[in-house]
CSV table of C-alpha atoms in Angstrom, one decimal:
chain,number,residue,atom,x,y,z
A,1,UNK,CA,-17.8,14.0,12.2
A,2,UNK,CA,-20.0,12.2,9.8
A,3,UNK,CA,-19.1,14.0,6.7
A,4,UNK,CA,-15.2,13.7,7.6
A,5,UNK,CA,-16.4,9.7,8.5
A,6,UNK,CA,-17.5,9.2,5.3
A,7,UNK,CA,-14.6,11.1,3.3
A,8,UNK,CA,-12.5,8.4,5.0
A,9,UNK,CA,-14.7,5.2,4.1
A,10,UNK,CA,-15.0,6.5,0.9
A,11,UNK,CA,-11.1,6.3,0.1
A,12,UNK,CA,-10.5,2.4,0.3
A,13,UNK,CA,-10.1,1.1,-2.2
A,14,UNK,CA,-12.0,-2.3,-2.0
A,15,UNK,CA,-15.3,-1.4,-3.6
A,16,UNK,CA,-16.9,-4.6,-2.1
A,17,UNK,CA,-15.4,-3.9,1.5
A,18,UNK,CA,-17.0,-0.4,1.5
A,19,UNK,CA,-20.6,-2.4,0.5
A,20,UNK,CA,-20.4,-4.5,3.3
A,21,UNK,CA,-19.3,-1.8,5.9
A,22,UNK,CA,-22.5,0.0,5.3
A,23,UNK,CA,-24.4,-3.0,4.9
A,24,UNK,CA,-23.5,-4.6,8.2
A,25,UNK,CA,-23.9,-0.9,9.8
A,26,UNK,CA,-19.7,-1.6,10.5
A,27,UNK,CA,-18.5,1.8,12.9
A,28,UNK,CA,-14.7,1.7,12.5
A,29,UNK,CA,-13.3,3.4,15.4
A,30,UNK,CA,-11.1,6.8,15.3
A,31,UNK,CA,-7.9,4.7,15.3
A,32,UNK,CA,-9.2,3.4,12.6
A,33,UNK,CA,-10.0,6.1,10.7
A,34,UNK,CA,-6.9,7.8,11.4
A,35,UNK,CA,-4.7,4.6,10.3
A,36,UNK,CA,-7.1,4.5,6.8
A,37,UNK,CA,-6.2,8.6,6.4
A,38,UNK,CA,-2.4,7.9,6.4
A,39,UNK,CA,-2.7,4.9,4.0
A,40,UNK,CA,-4.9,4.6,1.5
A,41,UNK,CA,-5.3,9.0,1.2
A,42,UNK,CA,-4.8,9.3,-2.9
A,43,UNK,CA,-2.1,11.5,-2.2
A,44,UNK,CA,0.4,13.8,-0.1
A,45,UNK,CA,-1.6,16.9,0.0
A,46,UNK,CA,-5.2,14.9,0.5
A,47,UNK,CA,-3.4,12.8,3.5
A,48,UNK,CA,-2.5,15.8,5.4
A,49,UNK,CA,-6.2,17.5,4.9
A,50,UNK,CA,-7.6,14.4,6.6
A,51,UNK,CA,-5.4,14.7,9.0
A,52,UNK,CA,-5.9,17.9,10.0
A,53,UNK,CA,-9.8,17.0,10.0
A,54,UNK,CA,-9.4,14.2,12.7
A,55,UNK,CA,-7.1,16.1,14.5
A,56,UNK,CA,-9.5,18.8,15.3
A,57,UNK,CA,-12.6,16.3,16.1
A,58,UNK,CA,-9.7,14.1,18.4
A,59,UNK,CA,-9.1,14.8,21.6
A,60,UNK,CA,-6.7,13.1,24.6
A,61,UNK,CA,-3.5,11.4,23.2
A,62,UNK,CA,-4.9,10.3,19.9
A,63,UNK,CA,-5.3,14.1,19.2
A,64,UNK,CA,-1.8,15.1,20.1
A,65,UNK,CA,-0.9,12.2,17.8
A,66,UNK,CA,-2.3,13.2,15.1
A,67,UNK,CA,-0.7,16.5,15.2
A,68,UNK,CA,2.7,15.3,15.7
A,69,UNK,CA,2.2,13.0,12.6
A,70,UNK,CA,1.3,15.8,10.8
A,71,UNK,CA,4.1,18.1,11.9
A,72,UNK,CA,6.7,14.9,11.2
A,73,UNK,CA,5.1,14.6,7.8
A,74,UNK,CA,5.6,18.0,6.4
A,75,UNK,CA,9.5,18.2,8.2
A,76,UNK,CA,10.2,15.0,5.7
A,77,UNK,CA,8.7,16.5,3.0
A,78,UNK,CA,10.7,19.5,3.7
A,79,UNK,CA,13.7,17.7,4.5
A,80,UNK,CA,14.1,15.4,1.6
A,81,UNK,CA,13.9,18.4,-1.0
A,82,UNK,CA,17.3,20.4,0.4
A,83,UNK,CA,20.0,19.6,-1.7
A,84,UNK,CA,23.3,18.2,0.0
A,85,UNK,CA,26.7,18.0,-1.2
A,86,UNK,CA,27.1,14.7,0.5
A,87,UNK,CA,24.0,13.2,-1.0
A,88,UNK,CA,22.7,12.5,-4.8
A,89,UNK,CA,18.8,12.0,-5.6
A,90,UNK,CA,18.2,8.3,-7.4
A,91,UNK,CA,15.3,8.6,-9.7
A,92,UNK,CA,13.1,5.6,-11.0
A,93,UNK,CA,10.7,6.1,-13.8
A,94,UNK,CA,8.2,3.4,-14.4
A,95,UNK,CA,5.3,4.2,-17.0
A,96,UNK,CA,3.3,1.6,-15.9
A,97,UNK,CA,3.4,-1.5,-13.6
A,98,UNK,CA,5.2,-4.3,-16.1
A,99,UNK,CA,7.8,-1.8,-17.7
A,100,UNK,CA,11.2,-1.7,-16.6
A,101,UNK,CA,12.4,0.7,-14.6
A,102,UNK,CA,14.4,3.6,-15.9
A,103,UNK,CA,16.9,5.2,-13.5
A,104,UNK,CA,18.6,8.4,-13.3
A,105,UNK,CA,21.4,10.1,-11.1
A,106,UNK,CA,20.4,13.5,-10.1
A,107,UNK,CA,22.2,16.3,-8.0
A,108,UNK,CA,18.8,17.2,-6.9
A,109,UNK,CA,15.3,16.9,-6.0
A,110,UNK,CA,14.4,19.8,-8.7
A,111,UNK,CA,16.9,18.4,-10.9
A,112,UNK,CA,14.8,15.1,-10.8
A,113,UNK,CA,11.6,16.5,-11.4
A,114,UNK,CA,13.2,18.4,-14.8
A,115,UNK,CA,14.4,14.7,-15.7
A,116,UNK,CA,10.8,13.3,-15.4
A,117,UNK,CA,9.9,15.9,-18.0
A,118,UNK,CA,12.6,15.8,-20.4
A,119,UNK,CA,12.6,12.1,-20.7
A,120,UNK,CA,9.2,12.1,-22.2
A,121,UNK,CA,10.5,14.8,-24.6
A,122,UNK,CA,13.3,12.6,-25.3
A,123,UNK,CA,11.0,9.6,-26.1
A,124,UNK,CA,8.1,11.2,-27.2
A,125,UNK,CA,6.1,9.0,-29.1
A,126,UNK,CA,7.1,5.6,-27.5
A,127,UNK,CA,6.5,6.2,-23.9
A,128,UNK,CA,4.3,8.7,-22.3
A,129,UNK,CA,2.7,9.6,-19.0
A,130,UNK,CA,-0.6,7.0,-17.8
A,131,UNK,CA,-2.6,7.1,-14.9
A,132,UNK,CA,-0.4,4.1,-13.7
A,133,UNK,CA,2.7,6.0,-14.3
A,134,UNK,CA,4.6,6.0,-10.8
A,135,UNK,CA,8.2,7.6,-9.8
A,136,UNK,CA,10.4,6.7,-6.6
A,137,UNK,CA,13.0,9.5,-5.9
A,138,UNK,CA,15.8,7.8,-3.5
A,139,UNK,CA,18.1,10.6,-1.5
A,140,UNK,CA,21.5,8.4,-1.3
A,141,UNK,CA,24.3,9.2,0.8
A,142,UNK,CA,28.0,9.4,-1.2
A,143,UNK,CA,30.0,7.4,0.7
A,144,UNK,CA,34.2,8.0,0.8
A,145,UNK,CA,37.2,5.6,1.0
A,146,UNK,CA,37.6,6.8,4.2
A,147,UNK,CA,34.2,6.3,5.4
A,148,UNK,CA,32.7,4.0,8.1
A,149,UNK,CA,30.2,1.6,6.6
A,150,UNK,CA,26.6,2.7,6.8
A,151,UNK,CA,23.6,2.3,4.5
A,152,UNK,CA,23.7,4.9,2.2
A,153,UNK,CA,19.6,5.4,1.8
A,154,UNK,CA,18.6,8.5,3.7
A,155,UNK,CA,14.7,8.7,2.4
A,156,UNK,CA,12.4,7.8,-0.3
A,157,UNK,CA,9.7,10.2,-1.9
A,158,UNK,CA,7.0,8.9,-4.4
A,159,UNK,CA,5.5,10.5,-7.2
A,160,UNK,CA,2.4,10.4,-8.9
A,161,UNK,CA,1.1,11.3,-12.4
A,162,UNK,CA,1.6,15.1,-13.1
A,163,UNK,CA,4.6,15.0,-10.1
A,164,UNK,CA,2.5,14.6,-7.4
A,165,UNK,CA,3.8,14.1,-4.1
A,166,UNK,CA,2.2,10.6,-2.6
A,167,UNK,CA,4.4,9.9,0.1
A,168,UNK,CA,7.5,10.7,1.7
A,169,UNK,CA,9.7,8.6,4.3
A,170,UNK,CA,12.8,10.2,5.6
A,171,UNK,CA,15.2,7.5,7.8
A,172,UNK,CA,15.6,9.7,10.7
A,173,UNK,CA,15.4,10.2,14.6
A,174,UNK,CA,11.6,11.7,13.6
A,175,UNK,CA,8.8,11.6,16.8
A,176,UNK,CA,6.3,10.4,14.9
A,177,UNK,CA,5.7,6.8,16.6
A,178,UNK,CA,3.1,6.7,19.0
A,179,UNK,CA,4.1,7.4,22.6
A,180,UNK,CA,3.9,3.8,23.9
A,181,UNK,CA,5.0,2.0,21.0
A,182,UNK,CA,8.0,0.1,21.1
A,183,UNK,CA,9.6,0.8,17.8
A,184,UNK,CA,9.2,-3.0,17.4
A,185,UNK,CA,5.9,-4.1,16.5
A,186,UNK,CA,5.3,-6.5,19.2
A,187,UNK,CA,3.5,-4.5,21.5
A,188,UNK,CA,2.1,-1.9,19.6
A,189,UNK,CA,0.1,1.4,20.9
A,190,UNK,CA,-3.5,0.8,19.8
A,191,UNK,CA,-3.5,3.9,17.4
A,192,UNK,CA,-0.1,3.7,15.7
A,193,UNK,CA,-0.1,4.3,11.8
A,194,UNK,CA,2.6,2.6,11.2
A,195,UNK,CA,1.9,-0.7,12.4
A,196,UNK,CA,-1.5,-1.1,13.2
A,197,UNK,CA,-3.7,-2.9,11.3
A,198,UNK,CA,-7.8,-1.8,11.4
A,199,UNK,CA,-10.5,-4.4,11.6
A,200,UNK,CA,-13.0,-5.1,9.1
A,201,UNK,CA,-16.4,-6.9,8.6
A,202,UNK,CA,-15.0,-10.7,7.4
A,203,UNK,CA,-16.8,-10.4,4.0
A,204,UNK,CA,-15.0,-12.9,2.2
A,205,UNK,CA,-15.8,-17.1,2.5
A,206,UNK,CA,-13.9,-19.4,2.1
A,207,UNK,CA,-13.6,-20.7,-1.5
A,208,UNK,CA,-14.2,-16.8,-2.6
A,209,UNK,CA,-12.4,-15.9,-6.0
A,210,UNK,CA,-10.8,-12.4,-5.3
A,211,UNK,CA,-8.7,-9.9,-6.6
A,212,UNK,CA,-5.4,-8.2,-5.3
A,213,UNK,CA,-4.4,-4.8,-5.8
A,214,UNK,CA,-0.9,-3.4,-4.5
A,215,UNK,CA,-0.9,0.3,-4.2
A,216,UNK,CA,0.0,1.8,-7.0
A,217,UNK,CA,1.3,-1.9,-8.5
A,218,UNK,CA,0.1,-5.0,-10.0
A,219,UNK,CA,-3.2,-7.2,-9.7
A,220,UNK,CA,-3.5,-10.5,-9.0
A,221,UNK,CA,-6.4,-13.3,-8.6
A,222,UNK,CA,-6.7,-15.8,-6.2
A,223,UNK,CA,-8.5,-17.7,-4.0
A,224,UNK,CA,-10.0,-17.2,-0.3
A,225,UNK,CA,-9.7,-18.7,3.1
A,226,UNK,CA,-11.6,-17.0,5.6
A,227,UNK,CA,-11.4,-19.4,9.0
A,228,UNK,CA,-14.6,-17.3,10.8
A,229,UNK,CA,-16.4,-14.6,10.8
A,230,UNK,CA,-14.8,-12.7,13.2
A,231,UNK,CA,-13.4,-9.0,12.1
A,232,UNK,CA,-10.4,-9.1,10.7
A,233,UNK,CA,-7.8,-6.8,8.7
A,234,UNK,CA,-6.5,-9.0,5.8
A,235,UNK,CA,-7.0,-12.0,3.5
A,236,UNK,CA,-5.5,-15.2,2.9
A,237,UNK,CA,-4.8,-15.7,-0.5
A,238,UNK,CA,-3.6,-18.3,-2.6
A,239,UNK,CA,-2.8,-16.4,-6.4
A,240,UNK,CA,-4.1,-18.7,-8.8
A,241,UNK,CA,-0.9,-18.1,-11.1
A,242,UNK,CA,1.1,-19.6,-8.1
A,243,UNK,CA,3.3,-23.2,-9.9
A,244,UNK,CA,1.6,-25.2,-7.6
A,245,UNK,CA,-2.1,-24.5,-8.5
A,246,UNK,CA,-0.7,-24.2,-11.9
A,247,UNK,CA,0.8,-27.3,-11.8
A,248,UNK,CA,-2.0,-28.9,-9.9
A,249,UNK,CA,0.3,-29.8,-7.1
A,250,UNK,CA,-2.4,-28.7,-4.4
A,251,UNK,CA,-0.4,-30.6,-1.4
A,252,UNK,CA,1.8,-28.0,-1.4
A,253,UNK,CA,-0.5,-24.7,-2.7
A,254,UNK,CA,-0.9,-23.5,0.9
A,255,UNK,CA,3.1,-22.6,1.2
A,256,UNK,CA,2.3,-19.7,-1.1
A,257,UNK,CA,-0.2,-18.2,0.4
A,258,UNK,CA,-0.2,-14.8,1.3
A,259,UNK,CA,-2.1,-12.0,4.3
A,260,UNK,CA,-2.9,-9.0,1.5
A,261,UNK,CA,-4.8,-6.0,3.3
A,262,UNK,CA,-8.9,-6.2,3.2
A,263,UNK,CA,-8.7,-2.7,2.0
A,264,UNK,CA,-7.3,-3.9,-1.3
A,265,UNK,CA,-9.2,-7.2,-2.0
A,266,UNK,CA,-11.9,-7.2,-4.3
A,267,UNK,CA,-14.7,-10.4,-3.8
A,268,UNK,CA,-15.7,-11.4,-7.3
A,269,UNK,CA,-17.7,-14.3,-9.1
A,270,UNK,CA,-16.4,-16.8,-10.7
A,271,UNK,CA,-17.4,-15.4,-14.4
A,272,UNK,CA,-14.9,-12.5,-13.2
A,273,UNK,CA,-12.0,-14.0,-13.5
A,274,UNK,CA,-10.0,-14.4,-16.4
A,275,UNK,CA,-10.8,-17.3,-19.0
A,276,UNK,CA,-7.7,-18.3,-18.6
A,277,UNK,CA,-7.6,-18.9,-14.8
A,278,UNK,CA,-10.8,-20.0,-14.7
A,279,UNK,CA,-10.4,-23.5,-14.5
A,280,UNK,CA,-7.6,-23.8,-12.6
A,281,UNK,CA,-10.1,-21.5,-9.8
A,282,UNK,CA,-12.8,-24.0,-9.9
A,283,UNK,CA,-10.6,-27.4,-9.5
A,284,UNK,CA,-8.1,-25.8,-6.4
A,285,UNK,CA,-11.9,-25.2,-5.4
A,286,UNK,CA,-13.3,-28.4,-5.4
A,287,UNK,CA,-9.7,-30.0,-3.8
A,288,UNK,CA,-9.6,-27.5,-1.4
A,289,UNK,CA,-13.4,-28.3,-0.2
A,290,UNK,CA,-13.4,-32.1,-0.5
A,291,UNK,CA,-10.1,-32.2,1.3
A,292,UNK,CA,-11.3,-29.5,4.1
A,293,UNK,CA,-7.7,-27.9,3.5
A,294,UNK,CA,-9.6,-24.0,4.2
A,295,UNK,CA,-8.2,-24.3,7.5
């Protein structure tokens, strides 16, 4: 269990959250560890080897679980490649995160992975394939003249550098919630991937300067308010390129906050962030202290 432990820690992304769960001697629980598998695995194939570990150290519901989420994961997979005559495969390119999308009709899923290639023969020279490169295949329904109105989106699959599979969501009648959730995120079971969101050691303080990573997206910086020290599973952020801190209008900086996942929130010092941010960081800082507007 401690090697596959590990394994899991190892994988988010935070470099400073993974510090401070082995400095504070932090045990995240097998929920836990199951929910960090699903999300923050690097990609489709590595996401179903974890799960396969936890699956045979669970036992009891959360073990059956697991197993059905892995089952549920590899019928999307499956399902989202067959070709239908009723259906045409919508494919994004995006070199890297602050390039426009390029989009492409397809007939199929193999027919979209051929695209991929031959559009960097096409352009060879002025685009090519980076670590940051990302592709999102949509499978959309045709719809007729005579057709009732529904949404035409039947799944999404996203690739990764070198066509790597990183995740796929089919919009189905798949068993792959837990059996006493909902469906609705209000009472959610206590080990449900989906919706539940894992506790962490409250490593940031208020005033912090941090940065934000979406998966697979942009970075941002901003600044922390962390109201205690209980554990906790996100960050409130205020982006210092938000118009109010740029603008100095701090009355109104806290509307633009936003809850980004611990997991992806770096702590930094204040020489860390960029020059130009930096003073902008420091006075938000001081108004937000001398006003007690953390809370």
């Amino acid at each position: 269990m401690q090697d596959t432990y590990d394994q899991i820690v190892s994988i988010i992304p935070s470099e400073t959250l993974k510090r401070e769960i082995k400095a504070a001697d932090y045990r995240l629980p097998e929920a836990d560890l199951l929910t960090i598998s699903f999300r923050y695995a690097a990609d489709f194939d590595t996401r179903i080897q974890l799960l396969r570990k936890l699956e045979n150290l669970f036992s009891g519901e959360l073990k059956a679980y697991t197993a059905r989420l892995i089952n549920v994961q590899l019928q999307m997979l499956d399902d989202f490649m067959q070709p239908a005559d009723d259906a045409v495969f919508e494919l994004r390119i995006r070199e890297a995160p602050d390039i426009y999308e390029e989009r492409y009709l397809c007939r199929s899923y193999t027919a979209a992975l051929q695209m991929i290639s031959l559009f960097y023969e096409e352009y060879a020279g002025i685009s090519a394939e980076t670590d940051d490169s990302w592709y999102r295949i949509d499978k959309r329904r045709i719809l007729s003249e005579d057709a009732a109105f529904s949404e035409d989106t039947l799944g999404t699959l996203i690739l990764l550098p070198g066509k790597r599979v990183y995740s796929v969501d089919v919009f189905s009648s798949y068993e792959h919630m837990a059996e006493t959730c909902d469906g609705k995120c209000l009472h959610c079971a206590r080990y449900c991937v989906l919706c539940k969101e894992p506790l962490f050691p409250a490593f940031i303080r208020n005033g912090d300067p941090v940065k934000c990573t979406e998966l697979h997206g942009k970075t941002f910086f901003g600044i922390a308010c962390q109201f205690d020290d209980s554990p906790c599973s996100d960050c409130y952020v205020i982006p210092l390129d938000s118009n109010p801190i740029r603008c100095h209008d701090y009355a109104n900086i806290h509307d633009f906050h936003m809850h980004f996942p611990l997991p992806q929130v770096e702590r930094l010092e204040a020489d860390d962030i960029p020059e130009e941010l930096r003073e902008d960081y420091w006075s938000v800082r001081e108004f937000l202290i001398d006003n007690h507007r953390f809370t």
